[in-house]
mmCIF file of C-alpha atoms and ligand atoms in Angstrom:
data_model
loop_
_atom_site.group_PDB
_atom_site.id
_atom_site.type_symbol
_atom_site.label_atom_id
_atom_site.label_comp_id
_atom_site.label_asym_id
_atom_site.label_seq_id
_atom_site.Cartn_x
_atom_site.Cartn_y
_atom_site.Cartn_z
ATOM 1 C CA MET A 1 4.274 -28.610 24.445
ATOM 2 C CA THR A 2 7.913 -29.746 23.975
ATOM 3 C CA ALA A 3 8.795 -33.318 24.264
ATOM 4 C CA ILE A 4 12.498 -32.984 23.931
ATOM 5 C CA HIS A 5 14.577 -29.896 24.285
ATOM 6 C CA CYS A 6 18.347 -30.101 23.565
ATOM 7 C CA HIS A 7 20.132 -26.863 24.499
ATOM 8 C CA ASN A 8 23.637 -25.996 23.604
ATOM 9 C CA VAL A 9 24.762 -29.552 23.753
ATOM 10 C CA SER A 10 28.385 -30.302 22.914
ATOM 11 C CA ARG A 11 30.368 -33.524 22.671
ATOM 12 C CA ALA A 12 33.874 -34.041 21.539
ATOM 13 C CA PHE A 13 35.782 -37.221 21.069
ATOM 14 C CA ASP A 14 39.614 -36.217 21.513
ATOM 15 C CA ASP A 15 39.880 -33.708 18.819
ATOM 16 C CA VAL A 16 36.791 -34.527 16.810
ATOM 17 C CA VAL A 17 33.906 -32.287 17.771
ATOM 18 C CA ALA A 18 30.711 -34.451 17.130
ATOM 19 C CA LEU A 19 28.189 -31.951 18.613
ATOM 20 C CA ARG A 20 28.790 -28.096 18.981
ATOM 21 C CA ASP A 21 26.133 -26.122 20.655
ATOM 22 C CA PHE A 22 23.580 -28.378 19.299
ATOM 23 C CA ASP A 23 19.958 -27.168 19.672
ATOM 24 C CA LEU A 24 16.700 -29.083 18.900
ATOM 25 C CA GLU A 25 13.135 -28.783 20.055
ATOM 26 C CA VAL A 26 10.893 -31.615 19.381
ATOM 27 C CA PRO A 27 7.086 -30.685 19.861
ATOM 28 C CA VAL A 28 4.933 -33.504 21.434
ATOM 29 C CA GLY A 29 3.219 -35.656 18.783
ATOM 30 C CA THR A 30 5.612 -34.559 15.915
ATOM 31 C CA ILE A 31 8.059 -36.594 13.904
ATOM 32 C CA VAL A 32 11.305 -34.614 13.540
ATOM 33 C CA SER A 33 13.612 -35.794 10.704
ATOM 34 C CA LEU A 34 17.171 -35.158 11.884
ATOM 35 C CA VAL A 35 19.137 -35.075 8.503
ATOM 36 C CA GLY A 36 22.709 -34.411 7.762
ATOM 37 C CA PRO A 37 25.804 -35.990 5.888
ATOM 38 C CA SER A 38 27.650 -38.901 7.415
ATOM 39 C CA GLY A 39 29.696 -37.725 10.372
ATOM 40 C CA SER A 40 27.579 -34.677 11.178
ATOM 41 C CA GLY A 41 26.714 -35.863 14.635
ATOM 42 C CA LYS A 42 23.234 -37.416 14.225
ATOM 43 C CA THR A 43 23.938 -40.662 15.989
ATOM 44 C CA THR A 44 25.887 -38.850 18.793
ATOM 45 C CA ALA A 45 22.861 -36.592 19.215
ATOM 46 C CA LEU A 46 20.476 -39.555 19.708
ATOM 47 C CA ARG A 47 22.936 -41.304 22.074
ATOM 48 C CA VAL A 48 22.966 -38.250 24.237
ATOM 49 C CA ILE A 49 19.264 -37.970 24.343
ATOM 50 C CA ALA A 50 18.963 -41.709 25.150
ATOM 51 C CA GLY A 51 21.592 -41.420 27.745
ATOM 52 C CA PHE A 52 23.947 -43.854 26.158
ATOM 53 C CA ASP A 53 26.508 -40.963 25.980
ATOM 54 C CA MET A 54 27.210 -38.271 28.221
ATOM 55 C CA PRO A 55 27.697 -34.624 26.674
ATOM 56 C CA ASP A 56 30.536 -32.451 27.683
ATOM 57 C CA ALA A 57 28.233 -29.386 28.255
ATOM 58 C CA GLY A 58 24.530 -28.442 27.686
ATOM 59 C CA THR A 59 21.202 -29.690 28.818
ATOM 60 C CA VAL A 60 18.522 -32.190 27.503
ATOM 61 C CA VAL A 61 14.988 -31.926 28.809
ATOM 62 C CA ILE A 62 12.498 -34.840 27.948
ATOM 63 C CA GLY A 63 8.861 -33.934 28.905
ATOM 64 C CA ASP A 64 9.369 -31.691 31.974
ATOM 65 C CA ARG A 65 12.417 -33.396 33.313
ATOM 66 C CA THR A 66 15.934 -32.429 32.812
ATOM 67 C CA VAL A 67 17.745 -35.748 32.099
ATOM 68 C CA VAL A 68 21.120 -34.373 31.574
ATOM 69 C CA GLY A 69 22.645 -31.040 32.531
ATOM 70 C CA PRO A 70 24.887 -29.550 35.293
ATOM 71 C CA GLY A 71 24.820 -32.088 38.051
ATOM 72 C CA VAL A 72 22.172 -34.298 36.542
ATOM 73 C CA ASN A 73 22.415 -37.629 34.517
ATOM 74 C CA ILE A 74 19.261 -39.786 34.595
ATOM 75 C CA ALA A 75 19.953 -43.481 33.643
ATOM 76 C CA PRO A 76 18.848 -44.444 30.120
ATOM 77 C CA GLU A 77 16.174 -46.894 31.284
ATOM 78 C CA GLN A 78 14.538 -44.036 33.406
ATOM 79 C CA ARG A 79 14.179 -41.623 30.421
ATOM 80 C CA ARG A 80 11.322 -43.519 28.786
ATOM 81 C CA VAL A 81 12.836 -43.467 25.370
ATOM 82 C CA GLY A 82 12.274 -46.145 22.704
ATOM 83 C CA MET A 83 15.062 -46.883 20.260
ATOM 84 C CA VAL A 84 15.041 -48.299 16.762
ATOM 85 C CA PHE A 85 18.332 -49.195 15.223
ATOM 86 C CA GLN A 86 19.619 -49.822 11.589
ATOM 87 C CA ASP A 87 20.347 -53.414 12.443
ATOM 88 C CA TYR A 88 16.960 -54.104 14.193
ATOM 89 C CA ALA A 89 18.684 -55.492 17.241
ATOM 90 C CA LEU A 90 16.009 -58.154 18.014
ATOM 91 C CA PHE A 91 16.529 -60.917 20.553
ATOM 92 C CA PRO A 92 17.218 -63.778 18.265
ATOM 93 C CA HIS A 93 15.938 -66.512 20.617
ATOM 94 C CA MET A 94 12.609 -64.715 21.326
ATOM 95 C CA THR A 95 9.475 -64.899 19.352
ATOM 96 C CA VAL A 96 7.851 -61.666 18.066
ATOM 97 C CA THR A 97 5.727 -61.508 21.019
ATOM 98 C CA GLY A 98 8.605 -62.064 23.535
ATOM 99 C CA ASN A 99 10.551 -59.232 21.749
ATOM 100 C CA VAL A 100 7.695 -56.772 21.725
ATOM 101 C CA GLY A 101 6.598 -57.514 25.256
ATOM 102 C CA TYR A 102 10.079 -57.311 26.708
ATOM 103 C CA GLY A 103 9.830 -53.924 28.178
ATOM 104 C CA VAL A 104 6.161 -53.922 29.227
ATOM 105 C CA ASP A 105 4.872 -54.604 32.755
ATOM 106 C CA ASN A 106 3.529 -58.134 33.341
ATOM 107 C CA GLY A 107 -0.029 -57.084 34.038
ATOM 108 C CA GLN A 108 -0.627 -55.322 30.751
ATOM 109 C CA ARG A 109 1.754 -57.338 28.613
ATOM 110 C CA ALA A 110 -0.454 -59.667 26.549
ATOM 111 C CA GLU A 111 -2.992 -56.853 25.753
ATOM 112 C CA ARG A 112 -0.296 -54.199 24.802
ATOM 113 C CA VAL A 113 1.633 -56.601 22.572
ATOM 114 C CA ARG A 114 -1.680 -57.347 20.674
ATOM 115 C CA GLU A 115 -2.334 -53.654 20.373
ATOM 116 C CA VAL A 116 0.985 -52.803 18.993
ATOM 117 C CA LEU A 117 1.264 -55.659 16.695
ATOM 118 C CA ASP A 118 -2.078 -54.599 15.179
ATOM 119 C CA LEU A 119 -0.742 -51.120 14.831
ATOM 120 C CA VAL A 120 2.368 -52.457 12.883
ATOM 121 C CA GLY A 121 0.420 -54.920 10.956
ATOM 122 C CA LEU A 122 2.054 -58.009 12.281
ATOM 123 C CA ALA A 123 -0.689 -59.512 14.374
ATOM 124 C CA GLU A 124 -0.361 -62.747 12.360
ATOM 125 C CA MET A 125 3.255 -63.158 12.961
ATOM 126 C CA ALA A 126 3.100 -63.027 16.721
ATOM 127 C CA ASP A 127 4.545 -66.521 17.101
ATOM 128 C CA ARG A 128 7.394 -66.354 14.552
ATOM 129 C CA MET A 129 11.094 -66.118 15.371
ATOM 130 C CA PRO A 130 13.121 -63.103 14.074
ATOM 131 C CA HIS A 131 14.878 -65.143 11.466
ATOM 132 C CA GLU A 132 11.467 -66.295 9.936
ATOM 133 C CA LEU A 133 10.780 -62.522 8.979
ATOM 134 C CA SER A 134 11.907 -60.342 6.269
ATOM 135 C CA GLY A 135 14.018 -57.246 6.933
ATOM 136 C CA GLY A 136 10.976 -54.835 6.689
ATOM 137 C CA GLU A 137 9.098 -57.131 9.082
ATOM 138 C CA GLN A 138 11.929 -57.393 11.529
ATOM 139 C CA GLN A 139 12.182 -53.501 11.610
ATOM 140 C CA ARG A 140 8.448 -53.437 12.124
ATOM 141 C CA VAL A 141 8.914 -55.713 15.214
ATOM 142 C CA ALA A 142 11.669 -53.380 16.459
ATOM 143 C CA LEU A 143 9.356 -50.357 16.058
ATOM 144 C CA ALA A 144 6.563 -52.279 17.815
ATOM 145 C CA ARG A 145 9.057 -53.078 20.756
ATOM 146 C CA ALA A 146 9.988 -49.585 21.030
ATOM 147 C CA LEU A 147 6.392 -48.329 21.118
ATOM 148 C CA ALA A 148 5.213 -51.014 23.465
ATOM 149 C CA PRO A 149 6.198 -49.449 26.777
ATOM 150 C CA GLU A 150 4.485 -46.160 25.744
ATOM 151 C CA PRO A 151 7.718 -44.088 25.760
ATOM 152 C CA HIS A 152 7.753 -40.352 25.838
ATOM 153 C CA VAL A 153 9.722 -40.307 22.513
ATOM 154 C CA VAL A 154 10.943 -42.963 20.042
ATOM 155 C CA LEU A 155 14.287 -42.446 18.443
ATOM 156 C CA LEU A 156 15.253 -44.106 15.148
ATOM 157 C CA ASP A 157 18.650 -44.203 13.828
ATOM 158 C CA GLU A 158 18.841 -44.817 10.027
ATOM 159 C CA PRO A 159 16.174 -47.571 10.501
ATOM 160 C CA PHE A 160 15.924 -48.456 6.803
ATOM 161 C CA SER A 161 19.648 -48.674 5.733
ATOM 162 C CA ASN A 162 19.647 -52.318 5.690
ATOM 163 C CA LEU A 163 16.662 -52.636 3.379
ATOM 164 C CA ASP A 164 16.668 -52.704 -0.407
ATOM 165 C CA ALA A 165 15.284 -49.781 -2.276
ATOM 166 C CA PRO A 166 11.814 -50.857 -2.912
ATOM 167 C CA GLN A 167 11.386 -52.050 0.709
ATOM 168 C CA ARG A 168 12.906 -48.805 1.961
ATOM 169 C CA GLU A 169 10.221 -46.784 0.100
ATOM 170 C CA LYS A 170 7.436 -48.716 1.400
ATOM 171 C CA MET A 171 8.840 -48.802 4.993
ATOM 172 C CA ARG A 172 9.122 -44.988 5.134
ATOM 173 C CA ARG A 173 5.487 -44.642 4.359
ATOM 174 C CA ASP A 174 4.467 -47.417 6.714
ATOM 175 C CA VAL A 175 6.634 -46.057 9.498
ATOM 176 C CA ARG A 176 5.232 -42.606 9.162
ATOM 177 C CA ILE A 177 1.752 -43.935 9.287
ATOM 178 C CA ILE A 178 2.393 -46.196 12.284
ATOM 179 C CA LEU A 179 4.119 -43.328 14.257
ATOM 180 C CA LYS A 180 1.106 -40.906 13.394
ATOM 181 C CA ASN A 181 -1.424 -43.499 14.355
ATOM 182 C CA ALA A 182 0.423 -44.208 17.632
ATOM 183 C CA GLY A 183 0.425 -40.438 18.242
ATOM 184 C CA ALA A 184 4.010 -40.806 18.931
ATOM 185 C CA THR A 185 6.766 -38.181 19.209
ATOM 186 C CA ALA A 186 9.771 -39.305 17.217
ATOM 187 C CA VAL A 187 13.177 -38.319 16.113
ATOM 188 C CA PHE A 188 14.079 -40.025 12.802
ATOM 189 C CA VAL A 189 17.775 -39.852 11.859
ATOM 190 C CA THR A 190 18.760 -40.287 8.236
ATOM 191 C CA HIS A 191 21.360 -39.182 5.919
ATOM 192 C CA ASP A 192 18.974 -39.531 2.842
ATOM 193 C CA GLN A 193 17.209 -36.228 2.063
ATOM 194 C CA SER A 194 14.139 -37.601 0.331
ATOM 195 C CA GLU A 195 13.611 -39.864 3.311
ATOM 196 C CA ALA A 196 13.917 -36.972 5.670
ATOM 197 C CA LEU A 197 11.379 -34.881 3.684
ATOM 198 C CA VAL A 198 8.834 -37.794 3.406
ATOM 199 C CA VAL A 199 8.895 -39.019 6.983
ATOM 200 C CA GLY A 200 9.264 -35.755 9.070
ATOM 201 C CA ASP A 201 6.539 -33.307 9.977
ATOM 202 C CA ILE A 202 9.515 -30.986 10.776
ATOM 203 C CA VAL A 203 13.006 -31.431 9.154
ATOM 204 C CA ALA A 204 16.241 -30.479 11.108
ATOM 205 C CA VAL A 205 19.150 -30.242 8.956
ATOM 206 C CA MET A 206 22.681 -30.960 10.639
ATOM 207 C CA ARG A 207 25.977 -29.892 9.474
ATOM 208 C CA GLU A 208 29.160 -30.419 11.450
ATOM 209 C CA GLY A 209 27.529 -30.977 14.813
ATOM 210 C CA ARG A 210 24.833 -28.244 14.653
ATOM 211 C CA VAL A 211 21.345 -27.868 13.479
ATOM 212 C CA VAL A 212 21.625 -25.189 10.696
ATOM 213 C CA GLN A 213 17.816 -25.145 9.728
ATOM 214 C CA THR A 214 14.670 -26.216 11.058
ATOM 215 C CA GLY A 215 11.014 -26.183 9.581
ATOM 216 C CA PRO A 216 8.290 -28.100 7.794
ATOM 217 C CA PRO A 217 9.622 -30.219 4.787
ATOM 218 C CA HIS A 218 8.052 -27.885 2.054
ATOM 219 C CA VAL A 219 9.563 -24.789 3.802
ATOM 220 C CA VAL A 220 13.089 -25.872 4.209
ATOM 221 C CA TYR A 221 12.966 -27.213 0.617
ATOM 222 C CA ALA A 222 11.727 -24.054 -0.867
ATOM 223 C CA ALA A 223 13.371 -21.599 1.234
ATOM 224 C CA PRO A 224 16.730 -23.108 2.332
ATOM 225 C CA SER A 225 18.876 -20.955 4.665
ATOM 226 C CA SER A 226 22.101 -21.323 2.726
ATOM 227 C CA PRO A 227 23.325 -22.677 -0.625
ATOM 228 C CA TRP A 228 24.752 -25.616 1.365
ATOM 229 C CA VAL A 229 21.313 -26.508 2.647
ATOM 230 C CA ALA A 230 19.740 -26.029 -0.840
ATOM 231 C CA SER A 231 22.007 -28.478 -2.401
ATOM 232 C CA PHE A 232 21.875 -30.954 0.431
ATOM 233 C CA LEU A 233 18.116 -31.163 0.289
ATOM 234 C CA GLY A 234 17.667 -31.672 -3.425
ATOM 235 C CA ASP A 235 18.605 -30.664 -6.951
ATOM 236 C CA SER A 236 19.507 -26.997 -7.238
ATOM 237 C CA VAL A 237 20.749 -24.484 -9.860
ATOM 238 C CA LEU A 238 23.143 -21.972 -8.210
ATOM 239 C CA ILE A 239 24.006 -18.883 -10.430
ATOM 240 C CA GLU A 240 25.395 -15.548 -9.912
ATOM 241 C CA GLY A 241 23.277 -12.562 -9.777
ATOM 242 C CA VAL A 242 23.594 -8.714 -9.175
ATOM 243 C CA ALA A 243 20.957 -7.259 -6.732
ATOM 244 C CA SER A 244 19.866 -3.688 -6.851
ATOM 245 C CA THR A 245 16.629 -1.883 -5.725
ATOM 246 C CA GLY A 246 13.595 -3.890 -6.475
ATOM 247 C CA GLN A 247 15.285 -6.558 -8.832
ATOM 248 C CA VAL A 248 17.999 -9.234 -9.245
ATOM 249 C CA GLU A 249 19.696 -9.547 -12.504
ATOM 250 C CA THR A 250 21.046 -13.035 -13.806
ATOM 251 C CA PHE A 251 21.718 -14.692 -17.063
ATOM 252 C CA LEU A 252 18.151 -16.080 -16.922
ATOM 253 C CA GLY A 253 16.572 -12.769 -16.760
ATOM 254 C CA VAL A 254 15.931 -9.875 -14.484
ATOM 255 C CA PHE A 255 13.609 -10.901 -11.560
ATOM 256 C CA PRO A 256 11.620 -8.536 -9.336
ATOM 257 C CA HIS A 257 13.245 -9.007 -5.847
ATOM 258 C CA ARG A 258 12.517 -6.973 -2.674
ATOM 259 C CA GLY A 259 15.467 -7.820 -0.286
ATOM 260 C CA ARG A 260 18.208 -5.832 1.451
ATOM 261 C CA GLU A 261 20.922 -7.265 -0.671
ATOM 262 C CA GLU A 262 22.959 -5.001 -2.935
ATOM 263 C CA GLY A 263 25.518 -6.034 -5.529
ATOM 264 C CA PRO A 264 26.744 -9.670 -6.171
ATOM 265 C CA VAL A 265 24.430 -12.398 -4.837
ATOM 266 C CA ASP A 266 23.919 -16.126 -5.363
ATOM 267 C CA VAL A 267 20.578 -17.080 -6.724
ATOM 268 C CA MET A 268 19.406 -20.675 -6.327
ATOM 269 C CA ILE A 269 16.580 -22.107 -8.362
ATOM 270 C CA ARG A 270 15.174 -25.661 -8.157
ATOM 271 C CA PRO A 271 15.018 -27.333 -11.566
ATOM 272 C CA GLU A 272 11.175 -27.602 -11.357
ATOM 273 C CA TRP A 273 11.047 -23.820 -11.001
ATOM 274 C CA ILE A 274 12.469 -23.551 -14.626
ATOM 275 C CA HIS A 275 9.901 -23.877 -17.367
ATOM 276 C CA PRO A 276 11.007 -24.479 -20.877
ATOM 277 C CA TYR A 277 8.477 -23.114 -23.519
ATOM 278 C CA PRO A 278 8.987 -24.889 -26.870
ATOM 279 C CA ASP A 279 9.511 -22.370 -29.498
ATOM 280 C CA ASP A 280 11.348 -22.810 -32.891
ATOM 281 C CA GLY A 281 12.756 -19.300 -32.516
ATOM 282 C CA GLY A 282 13.779 -19.762 -28.916
ATOM 283 C CA ASP A 283 17.182 -18.600 -27.845
ATOM 284 C CA ALA A 284 17.939 -21.635 -25.608
ATOM 285 C CA PHE A 285 18.049 -25.299 -26.655
ATOM 286 C CA VAL A 286 17.721 -28.882 -24.996
ATOM 287 C CA VAL A 287 21.202 -30.541 -24.770
ATOM 288 C CA ASP A 288 20.195 -33.743 -22.899
ATOM 289 C CA ARG A 289 17.038 -35.466 -21.449
ATOM 290 C CA GLU A 290 16.903 -37.960 -18.537
ATOM 291 C CA PHE A 291 13.418 -39.566 -18.769
ATOM 292 C CA TYR A 292 12.091 -40.890 -15.369
ATOM 293 C CA GLY A 293 8.635 -41.877 -16.436
ATOM 294 C CA HIS A 294 6.845 -39.462 -14.017
ATOM 295 C CA ASP A 295 9.008 -36.629 -15.107
ATOM 296 C CA GLN A 296 11.915 -35.655 -17.217
ATOM 297 C CA MET A 297 15.099 -33.797 -16.283
ATOM 298 C CA LEU A 298 16.332 -31.574 -19.085
ATOM 299 C CA LEU A 299 19.794 -29.886 -19.570
ATOM 300 C CA ILE A 300 19.348 -26.652 -21.413
ATOM 301 C CA GLU A 301 21.853 -24.295 -22.788
ATOM 302 C CA LEU A 302 21.497 -20.664 -22.889
ATOM 303 C CA PRO A 303 22.897 -18.292 -25.757
ATOM 304 C CA GLY A 304 25.805 -17.422 -23.424
ATOM 305 C CA GLY A 305 26.703 -21.133 -23.205
ATOM 306 C CA GLN A 306 25.563 -21.445 -19.602
ATOM 307 C CA ARG A 307 23.708 -24.755 -18.869
ATOM 308 C CA VAL A 308 20.863 -25.284 -16.301
ATOM 309 C CA GLN A 309 18.580 -28.206 -15.365
ATOM 310 C CA SER A 310 14.828 -27.976 -15.732
ATOM 311 C CA ARG A 311 12.536 -30.604 -14.325
ATOM 312 C CA ILE A 312 9.055 -31.038 -16.131
ATOM 313 C CA GLY A 313 6.177 -33.579 -16.295
ATOM 314 C CA PRO A 314 6.394 -36.464 -18.717
ATOM 315 C CA ARG A 315 4.686 -34.469 -21.465
ATOM 316 C CA PRO A 316 5.502 -32.717 -23.818
ATOM 317 C CA LEU A 317 8.591 -34.823 -24.289
ATOM 318 C CA LEU A 318 11.395 -32.568 -25.370
ATOM 319 C CA ASP A 319 14.300 -33.915 -27.313
ATOM 320 C CA PRO A 320 17.888 -32.759 -27.555
ATOM 321 C CA GLY A 321 18.125 -30.107 -30.129
ATOM 322 C CA ASP A 322 14.675 -28.653 -29.431
ATOM 323 C CA ARG A 323 14.681 -24.850 -29.090
ATOM 324 C CA VAL A 324 12.905 -23.316 -26.037
ATOM 325 C CA ASN A 325 12.439 -19.987 -24.106
ATOM 326 C CA LEU A 326 12.880 -20.361 -20.393
ATOM 327 C CA GLY A 327 10.505 -18.833 -17.675
ATOM 328 C CA VAL A 328 11.498 -18.931 -13.974
ATOM 329 C CA ASP A 329 8.723 -18.734 -11.415
ATOM 330 C CA GLU A 330 10.480 -18.958 -8.100
ATOM 331 C CA PHE A 331 14.051 -18.297 -6.847
ATOM 332 C CA VAL A 332 15.946 -17.666 -3.642
ATOM 333 C CA VAL A 333 18.670 -15.081 -3.143
ATOM 334 C CA PHE A 334 21.609 -15.437 -0.914
ATOM 335 C CA GLY A 335 23.838 -12.499 0.042
ATOM 336 C CA LYS A 336 27.505 -13.089 -0.475
HETATM 337 P P1 ADP B 1 26.419 -39.444 12.064
HETATM 338 O O1 ADP B 1 25.574 -40.368 12.774
HETATM 339 O O2 ADP B 1 25.949 -38.179 11.620
HETATM 340 O O3 ADP B 1 27.187 -40.164 10.810
HETATM 341 P P2 ADP B 1 28.193 -39.533 14.372
HETATM 342 O O4 ADP B 1 27.417 -38.944 15.445
HETATM 343 O O5 ADP B 1 28.300 -41.038 14.461
HETATM 344 O O6 ADP B 1 27.760 -38.933 12.990
HETATM 345 O O7 ADP B 1 29.742 -39.081 14.573
HETATM 346 C C1 ADP B 1 30.051 -37.682 14.466
HETATM 347 C C2 ADP B 1 31.600 -37.506 14.637
HETATM 348 O O8 ADP B 1 32.044 -38.032 15.857
HETATM 349 C C3 ADP B 1 32.342 -38.336 13.428
HETATM 350 O O9 ADP B 1 33.367 -37.664 13.108
HETATM 351 C C4 ADP B 1 32.787 -39.628 14.336
HETATM 352 O O10 ADP B 1 33.835 -40.177 13.691
HETATM 353 C C5 ADP B 1 32.911 -39.052 15.641
HETATM 354 N N1 ADP B 1 32.606 -40.119 16.717
HETATM 355 C C6 ADP B 1 31.430 -40.564 17.012
HETATM 356 N N2 ADP B 1 31.496 -41.604 18.067
HETATM 357 C C7 ADP B 1 32.854 -41.588 18.331
HETATM 358 C C8 ADP B 1 33.501 -42.266 19.294
HETATM 359 N N3 ADP B 1 32.885 -43.199 20.130
HETATM 360 N N4 ADP B 1 34.931 -42.207 19.342
HETATM 361 C C9 ADP B 1 35.556 -41.337 18.558
HETATM 362 N N5 ADP B 1 34.801 -40.699 17.598
HETATM 363 C C10 ADP B 1 33.576 -40.757 17.424
HETATM 364 MG MG1 MG B 2 25.035 -42.289 12.401
#
């Protein structure tokens, strides 16, 4: 079942095209991470779904109801969409309880507020004012407020941008767990690729007003649809290759490859797919090492002078100057 379906949505501001034939499907009960660089149209997409902005063309269906389309424009408050913003946007003069209960019918209010405050882990803070809470707690109140009226969907626009790095990492775990426990359907907007991969059941990558690839995080990461998606979603080594029947030839070796490509191709390899095997007689050597504790990123030079990155675990520790042979266990080929 589909909770949100955007079809061919376009929106321009004067000569700036914010959305062009934007297509997105959000299945019920899933979190979709909508990720793209700044200016790619993410906020505009959320505003169109929520009803704060009117597209020039296209349709949006929420549940089984068309909320915007030819001759249709349902008011935001009738779309049953919950919003969470970067700046929390809590009512400063209301307690946590007041904020969370704001959109809930009187009869169920007290019970529902207790329920969602439990869900977000803030039951103890029901009587506090927003200024008495940390940024992370305020954002959890905002999430509780969005969930309280049992919306069809929750839309979150860069909700962690105002938090510092350690808080942000904790929040992305917490928010994912809260949304899953609530059984919520959500669109989570971020420009941060690691946040998108961690939070989403599905990742939709946006570029210049369009969704260019959609899929589970591990799939879009391992099988990006273009070199652009590959480098946007993580570290990548992009090298030239020549494809012929059954193989692709690169300076890292000749790999078996069954594809339709013939002739010059681009070959993308994630650094963790490149394995250095220490060998005093090896023809490559370590130029530099970044040590991260849980892993190390090596810069390795080949006999031809080409350099590639290789990510390995913390052990064995390889030092600049160490000689190695390289093995590659996965790669993606892009036709030119
Ligand atoms: P994102 O959220 O991905 O950073 P936005 O949806 O905010 O991107 O913006 C997409 C493009 O549309 C940008 O070029 C932005 O400057 C432009 N834009 C967004 N809203 C407006 C507006 N109200 N008026 C003019 N241009 C806008
Ligand atoms: Mg934005």
